Amino acid sequence: MSDERPAWARRLANEREARQWSQAEVVAALRAHAPKPLPEGPSMLRQWKRWESGEVMPSDFYKPIIAATFGTVTHAIFPAVGRRDGDTEVVAVSGMETLDIISRLQASDVDNATLEALRITTDRLCSEYPHLPGPQLAAEGRQWLKRVAGLQSQRLTLAQHREILTLSGWLALLIGCVEYDMGDRAAAESTRKAALSLAQEAGNTEIAGWAHEMRAWFALTTGDYRGILAASQAGTAAAPTHGVAVQLAAQEAKGWARLGDRRQTEVALDRGRKLLEGMPYPDNLDHHFVVDPAKFDFYAMDCYRLLGEDRLAENLAQEVIRAGTDFDGSERSPMRMAEARITLGVVAARQGDLEQAVNYGEWALRGDRQSLPSLLMVSRELAAIVNRDFAAQPAGREYLDHLTMLSRAS
């Protein structure tokens, strides 16, 4: 029988069960996280049962308390709706489509409408990151970067010059990420350094923070765990109040998890959670350089998998897949979902279920849009268990051979 409860109600039950708490125990945990005393007696227990059954949604007072109890942010459990159409916005704001923008770029003067159209075009490109094939997105990004950079030879005010540097910085960040996804580490590092230089020239601390975050990501996927911590701390110092600070805290948590330090992992996760909880809900959830609440589940999933917390990691992986699946079954976040499936494969392998583990592992490798360094890094965790426990079995050997072939090609 299908579960007819709202997704948030199912999540309340799943989070409680992942911790093996009774309903009375979860109410006790709520009291510990509440900013003021909650109603006494059986009334809170009745309230929880109504929430978990989906009969009534918690009020705005209780939502952040529930999120804190489960170590996440409010909108990860209770999502807000936010969808944008970048192409429509370009036309609506500026009255221009791509050909119009390009013709304006060739003019001797740059007006505000052209700059606004370029801002939205840059935003649209950054929002295509999860979906467009890497080579196509890199090519489009480079074309627009060349066009934007070419504006510096035209007559610009000081504010326009700073805006051109900022747009160039965002495009450089995007191109660098895609280059790294495709396995071109040298090009990605050069592009990252260019983005950092543009950020410093434009005085844009947010772009600088993301350039440091990219260095933390590179360090993560190459096994330089101390390098993750150094890059994360540098980025946080550069942009302590921007959304990137949340992702930097997550990268730091991932580094500590791989070093086996549970306490520091949870400290970093909680710092990121508190930062994100205090930020406004993003206008554009698709933008690659926006930290949305669902991303926080993704970060925590990675850490709990490394720490061996299989119940929590499995529950978060299911949430990442649910949140990344659109109403028509298409995948909004294919790269996150691939790592979530590997997490499910790791849990299955630890439980002795080779068939399930390999099914999840192979499923993750089939996606058209991949970040090879990240995908291979997480896949190797599954491979280590398969090699240790199932290397003599044909299914295990076949999966290991497939992964070895991908590693050589990357």
CSV table of C-alpha atoms in Angstrom, one decimal:
chain,number,residue,atom,x,y,z
A,1,MET,CA,0.0,0.0,0.0
A,2,SER,CA,1.4,3.4,-1.0
A,3,ASP,CA,2.1,6.0,1.7
A,4,GLU,CA,-0.3,8.8,1.2
A,5,ARG,CA,1.3,11.2,3.7
A,6,PRO,CA,2.9,14.4,2.6
A,7,ALA,CA,6.6,14.1,2.0
A,8,TRP,CA,7.5,16.2,5.1
A,9,ALA,CA,5.4,13.9,7.3
A,10,ARG,CA,7.2,10.8,5.9
A,11,ARG,CA,10.5,12.5,6.5
A,12,LEU,CA,9.6,13.1,10.2
A,13,ALA,CA,8.9,9.4,10.6
A,14,ASN,CA,12.1,8.4,8.7
A,15,GLU,CA,14.3,10.7,10.7
A,16,ARG,CA,12.9,9.4,13.9
A,17,GLU,CA,13.3,5.8,12.9
A,18,ALA,CA,16.8,6.3,11.6
A,19,ARG,CA,17.8,7.3,15.1
A,20,GLN,CA,15.7,4.4,16.6
A,21,TRP,CA,13.8,6.8,18.7
A,22,SER,CA,10.3,6.2,20.0
A,23,GLN,CA,7.8,9.0,19.6
A,24,ALA,CA,8.2,9.9,23.2
A,25,GLU,CA,12.0,10.1,22.8
A,26,VAL,CA,11.7,12.4,19.8
A,27,VAL,CA,9.5,14.8,21.8
A,28,ALA,CA,12.1,14.8,24.6
A,29,ALA,CA,14.7,15.7,21.9
A,30,LEU,CA,12.5,18.5,20.7
A,31,ARG,CA,12.4,20.0,24.2
A,32,ALA,CA,16.2,20.0,24.3
A,33,HIS,CA,16.4,22.1,21.1
A,34,ALA,CA,13.5,24.4,21.9
A,35,PRO,CA,14.3,28.1,22.7
A,36,LYS,CA,11.6,28.1,25.4
A,37,PRO,CA,9.7,25.4,27.4
A,38,LEU,CA,7.2,23.4,25.3
A,39,PRO,CA,3.8,22.2,26.6
A,40,GLU,CA,4.0,19.6,29.3
A,41,GLY,CA,2.2,16.3,29.6
A,42,PRO,CA,0.9,14.1,26.8
A,43,SER,CA,-0.1,17.1,24.6
A,44,MET,CA,3.2,17.3,22.8
A,45,LEU,CA,3.2,13.6,22.1
A,46,ARG,CA,-0.3,13.9,20.6
A,47,GLN,CA,1.0,16.9,18.6
A,48,TRP,CA,3.9,14.9,17.2
A,49,LYS,CA,1.7,12.0,16.2
A,50,ARG,CA,-0.5,14.4,14.3
A,51,TRP,CA,2.5,15.8,12.5
A,52,GLU,CA,4.0,12.4,11.7
A,53,SER,CA,0.6,11.2,10.4
A,54,GLY,CA,0.4,14.2,8.1
A,55,GLU,CA,-2.8,15.3,9.7
A,56,VAL,CA,-1.5,18.8,10.3
A,57,MET,CA,1.8,20.6,9.4
A,58,PRO,CA,3.9,22.0,12.2
A,59,SER,CA,3.7,25.8,12.7
A,60,ASP,CA,6.5,28.1,11.9
A,61,PHE,CA,7.5,28.1,15.5
A,62,TYR,CA,8.1,24.3,15.6
A,63,LYS,CA,9.6,23.8,12.1
A,64,PRO,CA,13.1,25.1,13.0
A,65,ILE,CA,13.0,23.2,16.3
A,66,ILE,CA,12.3,20.0,14.4
A,67,ALA,CA,15.0,20.7,11.8
A,68,ALA,CA,17.6,21.4,14.6
A,69,THR,CA,16.6,18.2,16.3
A,70,PHE,CA,17.4,16.2,13.2
A,71,GLY,CA,20.6,18.2,12.4
A,72,THR,CA,19.3,19.9,9.3
A,73,VAL,CA,17.6,23.2,8.2
A,74,THR,CA,13.9,24.1,8.0
A,75,HIS,CA,13.5,24.2,4.3
A,76,ALA,CA,15.2,20.8,3.8
A,77,ILE,CA,12.2,19.2,5.6
A,78,PHE,CA,9.6,21.8,4.7
A,79,PRO,CA,10.6,23.0,1.2
A,80,ALA,CA,9.5,26.3,-0.2
A,81,VAL,CA,8.5,26.7,-3.9
A,82,GLY,CA,11.0,28.6,-6.0
A,83,ARG,CA,11.4,28.1,-9.8
A,84,ARG,CA,12.6,30.6,-12.4
A,85,ASP,CA,12.8,30.7,-16.2
A,86,GLY,CA,16.1,32.4,-17.1
A,87,ASP,CA,15.3,32.8,-20.8
A,88,THR,CA,12.0,34.5,-20.1
A,89,GLU,CA,13.7,36.8,-17.6
A,90,VAL,CA,16.3,38.0,-20.1
A,91,VAL,CA,13.5,39.1,-22.5
A,92,ALA,CA,11.2,40.4,-19.7
A,93,VAL,CA,13.9,42.6,-18.1
A,94,SER,CA,15.8,43.8,-21.1
A,95,GLY,CA,13.6,43.0,-24.1
A,96,MET,CA,16.6,41.2,-25.7
A,97,GLU,CA,17.3,37.7,-26.8
A,98,THR,CA,20.8,36.3,-27.4
A,99,LEU,CA,21.3,37.8,-30.9
A,100,ASP,CA,20.2,41.2,-29.6
A,101,ILE,CA,22.7,41.0,-26.7
A,102,ILE,CA,25.5,40.1,-29.0
A,103,SER,CA,24.8,43.0,-31.3
A,104,ARG,CA,24.7,45.3,-28.3
A,105,LEU,CA,28.1,44.0,-27.2
A,106,GLN,CA,29.5,45.1,-30.5
A,107,ALA,CA,28.3,48.7,-30.0
A,108,SER,CA,30.7,51.4,-28.8
A,109,ASP,CA,28.7,52.0,-25.6
A,110,VAL,CA,27.4,49.6,-23.0
A,111,ASP,CA,24.0,50.5,-21.4
A,112,ASN,CA,22.4,49.2,-18.3
A,113,ALA,CA,19.9,47.0,-20.2
A,114,THR,CA,22.8,45.2,-21.8
A,115,LEU,CA,24.5,44.6,-18.5
A,116,GLU,CA,21.3,43.4,-16.9
A,117,ALA,CA,20.8,41.0,-19.8
A,118,LEU,CA,24.4,39.7,-19.3
A,119,ARG,CA,23.7,39.2,-15.6
A,120,ILE,CA,20.7,37.1,-16.3
A,121,THR,CA,22.5,35.2,-19.1
A,122,THR,CA,25.3,34.4,-16.6
A,123,ASP,CA,22.8,33.3,-14.1
A,124,ARG,CA,21.1,31.1,-16.7
A,125,LEU,CA,24.4,29.4,-17.6
A,126,CYS,CA,25.2,28.8,-13.9
A,127,SER,CA,21.7,27.2,-13.6
A,128,GLU,CA,22.4,24.8,-16.5
A,129,TYR,CA,25.3,23.2,-14.6
A,130,PRO,CA,23.4,20.1,-13.5
A,131,HIS,CA,21.9,19.3,-16.9
A,132,LEU,CA,24.0,20.4,-19.9
A,133,PRO,CA,26.7,18.0,-21.0
A,134,GLY,CA,30.1,19.3,-19.7
A,135,PRO,CA,31.7,20.0,-23.1
A,136,GLN,CA,28.7,22.0,-24.3
A,137,LEU,CA,28.5,24.0,-21.1
A,138,ALA,CA,32.2,24.7,-21.1
A,139,ALA,CA,32.1,25.9,-24.7
A,140,GLU,CA,29.1,28.2,-24.1
A,141,GLY,CA,30.7,29.5,-20.9
A,142,ARG,CA,34.0,30.3,-22.7
A,143,GLN,CA,32.1,32.1,-25.6
A,144,TRP,CA,30.2,34.3,-23.2
A,145,LEU,CA,33.4,35.0,-21.1
A,146,LYS,CA,35.2,36.1,-24.3
A,147,ARG,CA,32.3,38.4,-25.1
A,148,VAL,CA,32.0,39.9,-21.7
A,149,ALA,CA,35.8,40.3,-21.3
A,150,GLY,CA,35.8,42.1,-24.7
A,151,LEU,CA,33.7,44.9,-23.2
A,152,GLN,CA,36.7,46.1,-21.3
A,153,SER,CA,38.0,47.7,-24.5
A,154,GLN,CA,34.9,49.9,-24.7
A,155,ARG,CA,34.0,53.1,-22.8
A,156,LEU,CA,32.9,52.1,-19.3
A,157,THR,CA,32.1,53.9,-16.1
A,158,LEU,CA,33.9,52.7,-13.0
A,159,ALA,CA,30.7,50.8,-11.9
A,160,GLN,CA,30.4,49.2,-15.3
A,161,HIS,CA,34.0,48.1,-15.2
A,162,ARG,CA,33.5,46.5,-11.8
A,163,GLU,CA,30.3,44.7,-13.1
A,164,ILE,CA,32.2,43.3,-16.1
A,165,LEU,CA,34.9,42.0,-13.8
A,166,THR,CA,32.2,40.4,-11.6
A,167,LEU,CA,30.4,38.7,-14.5
A,168,SER,CA,33.7,37.5,-15.8
A,169,GLY,CA,34.5,36.0,-12.3
A,170,TRP,CA,31.2,34.1,-12.2
A,171,LEU,CA,31.8,32.7,-15.7
A,172,ALA,CA,35.3,31.7,-14.8
A,173,LEU,CA,34.1,29.9,-11.7
A,174,LEU,CA,31.5,28.0,-13.8
A,175,ILE,CA,34.0,27.0,-16.5
A,176,GLY,CA,36.6,25.9,-13.9
A,177,CYS,CA,34.0,23.6,-12.3
A,178,VAL,CA,33.1,22.0,-15.6
A,179,GLU,CA,36.7,21.6,-16.6
A,180,TYR,CA,37.3,19.7,-13.3
A,181,ASP,CA,34.2,17.6,-13.9
A,182,MET,CA,35.6,16.5,-17.2
A,183,GLY,CA,38.9,15.6,-15.6
A,184,ASP,CA,41.1,18.5,-16.8
A,185,ARG,CA,42.6,19.4,-13.5
A,186,ALA,CA,45.3,21.7,-14.8
A,187,ALA,CA,42.9,23.8,-16.8
A,188,ALA,CA,40.5,23.9,-13.9
A,189,GLU,CA,43.1,25.2,-11.5
A,190,SER,CA,44.3,27.9,-13.9
A,191,THR,CA,40.7,29.0,-14.4
A,192,ARG,CA,40.1,29.0,-10.6
A,193,LYS,CA,43.1,31.2,-10.1
A,194,ALA,CA,41.8,33.6,-12.8
A,195,ALA,CA,38.4,33.7,-11.0
A,196,LEU,CA,40.1,34.6,-7.7
A,197,SER,CA,42.2,37.3,-9.4
A,198,LEU,CA,39.0,38.8,-11.0
A,199,ALA,CA,37.3,38.7,-7.6
A,200,GLN,CA,40.1,40.6,-5.9
A,201,GLU,CA,40.2,43.2,-8.7
A,202,ALA,CA,36.4,43.6,-8.5
A,203,GLY,CA,36.3,43.6,-4.7
A,204,ASN,CA,33.8,40.7,-4.8
A,205,THR,CA,34.3,38.6,-1.7
A,206,GLU,CA,31.6,36.1,-2.7
A,207,ILE,CA,33.4,35.1,-5.8
A,208,ALA,CA,36.7,34.9,-3.8
A,209,GLY,CA,34.9,32.6,-1.4
A,210,TRP,CA,33.8,30.3,-4.2
A,211,ALA,CA,37.3,30.2,-5.7
A,212,HIS,CA,38.6,29.0,-2.3
A,213,GLU,CA,35.7,26.5,-2.2
A,214,MET,CA,36.8,25.1,-5.5
A,215,ARG,CA,40.3,24.6,-4.1
A,216,ALA,CA,38.7,22.7,-1.1
A,217,TRP,CA,36.8,20.5,-3.6
A,218,PHE,CA,39.9,19.8,-5.6
A,219,ALA,CA,41.7,18.8,-2.4
A,220,LEU,CA,38.9,16.6,-1.4
A,221,THR,CA,38.9,14.5,-4.6
A,222,THR,CA,42.7,14.2,-4.6
A,223,GLY,CA,42.9,13.0,-1.0
A,224,ASP,CA,44.5,16.1,0.4
A,225,TYR,CA,42.4,16.3,3.5
A,226,ARG,CA,44.5,18.9,5.3
A,227,GLY,CA,44.3,20.9,2.2
A,228,ILE,CA,40.5,20.9,2.4
A,229,LEU,CA,40.7,22.4,5.9
A,230,ALA,CA,43.2,25.1,4.8
A,231,ALA,CA,41.1,26.1,1.8
A,232,SER,CA,37.8,26.1,3.7
A,233,GLN,CA,39.3,28.3,6.4
A,234,ALA,CA,40.7,30.8,3.8
A,235,GLY,CA,37.3,30.9,2.0
A,236,THR,CA,35.4,31.4,5.2
A,237,ALA,CA,37.7,34.3,6.1
A,238,ALA,CA,37.1,35.9,2.7
A,239,ALA,CA,33.3,35.5,2.6
A,240,PRO,CA,32.0,34.7,6.2
A,241,THR,CA,28.4,35.9,5.6
A,242,HIS,CA,27.7,34.6,2.1
A,243,GLY,CA,26.1,31.3,1.2
A,244,VAL,CA,29.5,29.9,0.2
A,245,ALA,CA,30.4,29.9,3.9
A,246,VAL,CA,27.8,27.1,4.3
A,247,GLN,CA,29.5,25.0,1.6
A,248,LEU,CA,32.9,25.7,3.0
A,249,ALA,CA,31.7,24.4,6.4
A,250,ALA,CA,30.4,21.3,4.6
A,251,GLN,CA,33.8,20.8,2.8
A,252,GLU,CA,35.5,21.2,6.1
A,253,ALA,CA,33.2,18.6,7.6
A,254,LYS,CA,33.9,16.2,4.8
A,255,GLY,CA,37.6,16.6,5.4
A,256,TRP,CA,37.3,15.9,9.1
A,257,ALA,CA,35.1,12.9,8.4
A,258,ARG,CA,37.8,11.4,6.1
A,259,LEU,CA,40.3,12.1,8.9
A,260,GLY,CA,38.0,10.1,11.2
A,261,ASP,CA,37.3,13.0,13.6
A,262,ARG,CA,33.6,12.7,14.4
A,263,ARG,CA,33.5,15.6,16.8
A,264,GLN,CA,35.1,18.1,14.4
A,265,THR,CA,32.8,16.8,11.6
A,266,GLU,CA,29.7,17.5,13.6
A,267,VAL,CA,31.0,20.9,14.8
A,268,ALA,CA,31.6,21.9,11.1
A,269,LEU,CA,28.2,20.6,10.0
A,270,ASP,CA,26.4,22.4,12.8
A,271,ARG,CA,28.2,25.6,12.0
A,272,GLY,CA,27.0,25.3,8.4
A,273,ARG,CA,23.5,24.4,9.4
A,274,LYS,CA,23.2,27.4,11.6
A,275,LEU,CA,24.5,29.7,8.9
A,276,LEU,CA,22.1,28.3,6.3
A,277,GLU,CA,19.1,28.4,8.7
A,278,GLY,CA,19.6,32.2,9.1
A,279,MET,CA,19.8,32.9,5.4
A,280,PRO,CA,16.8,33.8,3.1
A,281,TYR,CA,15.4,31.1,0.9
A,282,PRO,CA,17.1,31.2,-2.5
A,283,ASP,CA,15.3,32.7,-5.5
A,284,ASN,CA,16.9,30.2,-7.9
A,285,LEU,CA,17.5,26.7,-6.6
A,286,ASP,CA,19.1,25.6,-9.9
A,287,HIS,CA,22.0,28.1,-9.7
A,288,HIS,CA,25.3,26.1,-9.1
A,289,PHE,CA,26.7,28.8,-6.8
A,290,VAL,CA,23.6,28.9,-4.5
A,291,VAL,CA,23.5,26.7,-1.4
A,292,ASP,CA,19.9,25.4,-1.1
A,293,PRO,CA,18.5,23.5,1.9
A,294,ALA,CA,18.5,20.2,0.0
A,295,LYS,CA,22.3,20.5,-0.5
A,296,PHE,CA,22.7,20.3,3.2
A,297,ASP,CA,21.2,16.8,3.4
A,298,PHE,CA,23.7,15.9,0.6
A,299,TYR,CA,26.7,17.2,2.7
A,300,ALA,CA,25.5,15.4,5.8
A,301,MET,CA,24.9,12.2,3.9
A,302,ASP,CA,28.5,12.1,2.8
A,303,CYS,CA,29.8,12.7,6.3
A,304,TYR,CA,27.6,10.1,8.0
A,305,ARG,CA,28.5,7.5,5.3
A,306,LEU,CA,32.2,8.1,6.1
A,307,LEU,CA,31.5,7.9,9.9
A,308,GLY,CA,29.8,4.5,9.4
A,309,GLU,CA,26.4,5.9,10.5
A,310,ASP,CA,24.5,3.7,8.0
A,311,ARG,CA,20.9,4.4,9.2
A,312,LEU,CA,21.4,8.2,9.0
A,313,ALA,CA,23.4,8.0,5.7
A,314,GLU,CA,20.7,5.8,4.1
A,315,ASN,CA,17.9,8.0,5.2
A,316,LEU,CA,19.6,11.1,3.9
A,317,ALA,CA,20.4,9.4,0.6
A,318,GLN,CA,16.8,8.6,0.1
A,319,GLU,CA,15.9,12.2,0.8
A,320,VAL,CA,18.5,13.5,-1.7
A,321,ILE,CA,17.0,11.2,-4.4
A,322,ARG,CA,13.4,12.3,-3.5
A,323,ALA,CA,14.3,16.0,-3.5
A,324,GLY,CA,16.2,15.7,-6.8
A,325,THR,CA,13.4,13.9,-8.7
A,326,ASP,CA,10.9,16.1,-10.5
A,327,PHE,CA,7.2,15.4,-10.6
A,328,ASP,CA,7.6,13.7,-14.0
A,329,GLY,CA,10.4,11.4,-12.8
A,330,SER,CA,13.2,13.5,-14.4
A,331,GLU,CA,16.3,14.2,-12.3
A,332,ARG,CA,16.9,17.8,-11.3
A,333,SER,CA,20.2,17.0,-9.5
A,334,PRO,CA,21.7,14.0,-11.3
A,335,MET,CA,25.2,14.4,-9.8
A,336,ARG,CA,24.0,14.5,-6.3
A,337,MET,CA,21.6,11.6,-6.9
A,338,ALA,CA,24.5,9.5,-8.3
A,339,GLU,CA,26.4,10.0,-5.1
A,340,ALA,CA,23.3,9.2,-3.1
A,341,ARG,CA,22.9,5.9,-5.0
A,342,ILE,CA,26.5,5.0,-4.2
A,343,THR,CA,25.8,5.8,-0.5
A,344,LEU,CA,22.9,3.3,-0.7
A,345,GLY,CA,25.3,0.9,-2.4
A,346,VAL,CA,27.8,1.3,0.5
A,347,VAL,CA,25.2,0.6,3.1
A,348,ALA,CA,24.0,-2.5,1.2
A,349,ALA,CA,27.6,-3.8,0.9
A,350,ARG,CA,28.2,-3.3,4.6
A,351,GLN,CA,25.0,-5.3,5.2
A,352,GLY,CA,26.3,-8.1,2.9
A,353,ASP,CA,23.9,-7.5,0.0
A,354,LEU,CA,26.3,-7.6,-3.0
A,355,GLU,CA,23.5,-7.6,-5.6
A,356,GLN,CA,21.9,-4.5,-4.2
A,357,ALA,CA,25.3,-2.8,-3.7
A,358,VAL,CA,26.4,-3.4,-7.3
A,359,ASN,CA,23.1,-2.4,-8.7
A,360,TYR,CA,23.3,1.0,-7.0
A,361,GLY,CA,27.0,1.4,-7.9
A,362,GLU,CA,26.4,0.7,-11.6
A,363,TRP,CA,23.3,2.9,-11.7
A,364,ALA,CA,25.3,5.8,-10.4
A,365,LEU,CA,27.9,5.3,-13.2
A,366,ARG,CA,25.3,5.5,-16.0
A,367,GLY,CA,24.4,9.1,-15.8
A,368,ASP,CA,25.1,11.5,-18.8
A,369,ARG,CA,26.0,14.4,-16.6
A,370,GLN,CA,28.8,13.5,-14.2
A,371,SER,CA,31.5,15.0,-12.1
A,372,LEU,CA,34.1,12.3,-12.7
A,373,PRO,CA,36.5,13.2,-9.8
A,374,SER,CA,33.7,13.3,-7.2
A,375,LEU,CA,31.9,10.2,-8.6
A,376,LEU,CA,35.1,8.2,-8.7
A,377,MET,CA,36.1,9.3,-5.2
A,378,VAL,CA,32.8,8.1,-3.7
A,379,SER,CA,32.7,5.0,-6.0
A,380,ARG,CA,36.1,3.9,-4.6
A,381,GLU,CA,34.6,3.7,-1.1
A,382,LEU,CA,32.1,1.2,-2.4
A,383,ALA,CA,34.9,-0.6,-4.4
A,384,ALA,CA,37.0,-1.0,-1.3
A,385,ILE,CA,34.2,-2.9,0.5
A,386,VAL,CA,33.4,-5.0,-2.6
A,387,ASN,CA,37.1,-5.8,-3.0
A,388,ARG,CA,37.5,-6.8,0.6
A,389,ASP,CA,34.3,-8.9,0.9
A,390,PHE,CA,33.2,-9.9,-2.6
A,391,ALA,CA,36.2,-9.8,-4.9
A,392,ALA,CA,35.9,-13.6,-5.6
A,393,GLN,CA,32.3,-13.3,-6.8
A,394,PRO,CA,31.6,-12.5,-10.5
A,395,ALA,CA,29.3,-9.6,-9.8
A,396,GLY,CA,31.9,-8.0,-7.5
A,397,ARG,CA,34.7,-8.6,-10.0
A,398,GLU,CA,32.7,-7.1,-12.8
A,399,TYR,CA,31.9,-3.9,-10.9
A,400,LEU,CA,35.6,-3.5,-9.9
A,401,ASP,CA,36.7,-4.0,-13.5
A,402,HIS,CA,34.2,-1.3,-14.7
A,403,LEU,CA,35.4,1.2,-12.1
A,404,THR,CA,39.1,0.5,-13.0
A,405,MET,CA,38.3,1.2,-16.7
A,406,LEU,CA,36.6,4.5,-15.8
A,407,SER,CA,39.5,5.5,-13.5
A,408,ARG,CA,42.0,5.0,-16.3
A,409,ALA,CA,39.9,7.0,-18.8
A,410,SER,CA,39.5,10.0,-16.4
